[in-house]
Coordinates of C-alpha atoms in Angstrom, one line a residue:
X1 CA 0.0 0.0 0.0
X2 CA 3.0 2.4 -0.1
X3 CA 2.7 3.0 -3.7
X4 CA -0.9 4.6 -3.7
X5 CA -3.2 8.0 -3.3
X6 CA -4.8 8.3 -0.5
X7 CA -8.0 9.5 -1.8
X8 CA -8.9 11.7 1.4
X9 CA -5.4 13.5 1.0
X10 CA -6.3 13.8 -2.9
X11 CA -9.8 15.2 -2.8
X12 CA -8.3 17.9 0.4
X13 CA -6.0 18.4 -2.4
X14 CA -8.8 18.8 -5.2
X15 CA -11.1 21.0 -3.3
X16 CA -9.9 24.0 -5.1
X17 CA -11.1 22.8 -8.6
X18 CA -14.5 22.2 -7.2
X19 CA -15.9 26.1 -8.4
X20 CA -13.5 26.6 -11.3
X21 CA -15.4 23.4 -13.5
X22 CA -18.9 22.9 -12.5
X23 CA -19.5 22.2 -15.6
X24 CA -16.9 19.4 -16.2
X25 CA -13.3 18.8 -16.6
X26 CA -10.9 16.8 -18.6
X27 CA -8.4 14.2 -16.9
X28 CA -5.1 13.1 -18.0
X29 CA -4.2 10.2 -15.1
X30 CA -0.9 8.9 -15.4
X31 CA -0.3 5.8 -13.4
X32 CA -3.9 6.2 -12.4
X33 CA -3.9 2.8 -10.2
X34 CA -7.4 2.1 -9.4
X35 CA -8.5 5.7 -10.1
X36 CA -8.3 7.9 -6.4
X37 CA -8.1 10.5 -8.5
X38 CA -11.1 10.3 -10.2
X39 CA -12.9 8.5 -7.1
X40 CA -11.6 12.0 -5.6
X41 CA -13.3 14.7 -8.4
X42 CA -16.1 12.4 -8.0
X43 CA -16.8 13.0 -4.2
X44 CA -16.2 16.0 -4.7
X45 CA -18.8 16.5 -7.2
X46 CA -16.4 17.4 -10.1
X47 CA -18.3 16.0 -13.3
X48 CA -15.4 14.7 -15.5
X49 CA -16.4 15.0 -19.2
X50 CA -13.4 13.1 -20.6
X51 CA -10.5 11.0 -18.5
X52 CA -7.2 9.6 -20.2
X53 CA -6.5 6.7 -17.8
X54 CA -3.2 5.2 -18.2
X55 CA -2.4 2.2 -16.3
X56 CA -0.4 -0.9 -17.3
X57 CA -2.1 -3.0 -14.3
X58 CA -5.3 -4.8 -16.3
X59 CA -6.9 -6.0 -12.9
X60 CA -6.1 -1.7 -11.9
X61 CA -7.9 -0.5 -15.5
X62 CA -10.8 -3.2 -14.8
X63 CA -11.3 -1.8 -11.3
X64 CA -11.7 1.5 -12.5
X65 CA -13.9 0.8 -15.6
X66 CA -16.4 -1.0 -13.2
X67 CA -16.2 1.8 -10.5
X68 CA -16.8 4.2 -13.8
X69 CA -19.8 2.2 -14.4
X70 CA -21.5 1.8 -11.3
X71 CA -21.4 5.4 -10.3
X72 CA -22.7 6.2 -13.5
X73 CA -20.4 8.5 -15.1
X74 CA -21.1 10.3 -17.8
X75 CA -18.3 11.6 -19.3
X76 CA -15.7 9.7 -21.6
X77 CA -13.1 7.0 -20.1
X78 CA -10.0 6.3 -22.0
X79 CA -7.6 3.0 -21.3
X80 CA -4.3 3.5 -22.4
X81 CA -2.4 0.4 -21.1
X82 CA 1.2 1.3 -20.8
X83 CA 2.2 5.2 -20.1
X84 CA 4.9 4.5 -23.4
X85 CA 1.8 4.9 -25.6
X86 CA 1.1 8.0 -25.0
X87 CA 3.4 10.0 -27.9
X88 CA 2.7 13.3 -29.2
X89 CA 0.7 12.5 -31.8
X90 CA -1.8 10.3 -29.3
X91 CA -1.8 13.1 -27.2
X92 CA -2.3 16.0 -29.8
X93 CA -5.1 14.1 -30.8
X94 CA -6.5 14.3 -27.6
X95 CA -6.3 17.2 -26.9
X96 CA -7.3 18.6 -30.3
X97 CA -11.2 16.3 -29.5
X98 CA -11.8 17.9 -26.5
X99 CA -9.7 21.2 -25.9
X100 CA -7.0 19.9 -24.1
X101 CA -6.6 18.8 -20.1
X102 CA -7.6 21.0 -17.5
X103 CA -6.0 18.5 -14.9
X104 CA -3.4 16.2 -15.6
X105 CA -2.5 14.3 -12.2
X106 CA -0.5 11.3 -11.9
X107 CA 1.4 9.0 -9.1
X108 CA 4.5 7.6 -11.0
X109 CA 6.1 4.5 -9.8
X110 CA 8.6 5.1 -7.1
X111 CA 9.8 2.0 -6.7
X112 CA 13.1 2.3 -7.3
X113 CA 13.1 5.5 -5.0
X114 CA 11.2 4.3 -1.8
X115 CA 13.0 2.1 0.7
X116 CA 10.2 -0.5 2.0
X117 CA 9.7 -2.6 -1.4
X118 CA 11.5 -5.3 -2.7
X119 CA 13.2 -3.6 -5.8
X120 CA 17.0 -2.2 -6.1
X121 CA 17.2 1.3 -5.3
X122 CA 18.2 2.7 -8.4
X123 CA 16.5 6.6 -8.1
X124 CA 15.2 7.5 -11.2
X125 CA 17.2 5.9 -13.6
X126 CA 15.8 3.0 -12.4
X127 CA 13.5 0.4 -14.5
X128 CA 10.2 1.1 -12.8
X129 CA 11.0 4.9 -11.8
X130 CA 12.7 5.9 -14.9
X131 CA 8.7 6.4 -16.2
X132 CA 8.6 9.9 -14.1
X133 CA 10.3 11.4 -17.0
X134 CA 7.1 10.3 -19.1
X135 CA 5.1 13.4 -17.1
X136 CA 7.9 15.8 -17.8
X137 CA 7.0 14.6 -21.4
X138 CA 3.5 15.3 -21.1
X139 CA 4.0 18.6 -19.7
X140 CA 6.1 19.8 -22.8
X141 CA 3.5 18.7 -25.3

């Protein structure tokens, strides 16, 4: 459990986007997990027109399609499975269909980085870290 949100701390974190989109907002989630992120907009009564979800865990993306589902969302989910995917071209055309991201949040893998896990500590050149560069990526585009 060291490598997750805690969705409490997220939506505190959140709270400020609560009047600036009451009509919606787009969501780029890297490394979304089993979505606190958007299990956070949605307490806080954040409608989320369109979310990129990328997460290379299957059991992670099916958690979050069925939570998607059951709380009846009605905005637009997106699975990308591996963070890789997501070039400039994928992303331009993303943001060209619905304007662009008004939030793009994201817990990279830290494995490498934290001391209580079973991997080498590597920092960020490590295999699993390394993948933080991917948001400095984004961020350019």
């Amino acid at each position: 459990m060291g490598n997750l949100f805690q969705i409490d701390t997220v939506t505190y974190h959140l709270l400020v986007l609560k009047d600036r989109f009451p009509n919606g907002i787009n969501v780029l989630s890297l490394f979304s997990g089993i979505g606190g992120a958007e299990i956070a907009l949605h307490r806080l009564g954040i409608p989320m027109k369109n979310v990129v979800s990328v997460e290379i865990s299957e059991l992670s993306r099916n958690v979050v399609r069925c939570w998607w589902e059951q709380t009846n969302q009605r905005g637009n989910l997106y699975h990308l499975a591996d963070v890789q995917e997501l070039n400039a071209n994928r992303l331009e055309h993303y943001i060209s269909s619905f304007g662009g991201f008004d939030l793009v949040i994201g817990g990279s893998l830290c494995n490498n980085l934290a001391g209580s896990n079973r991997h080498h500590r590597d920092g960020l050149e490590g295999k699993e870290s390394s993948l933080f560069f991917m948001t400095i990526f984004v961020y350019w585009i």
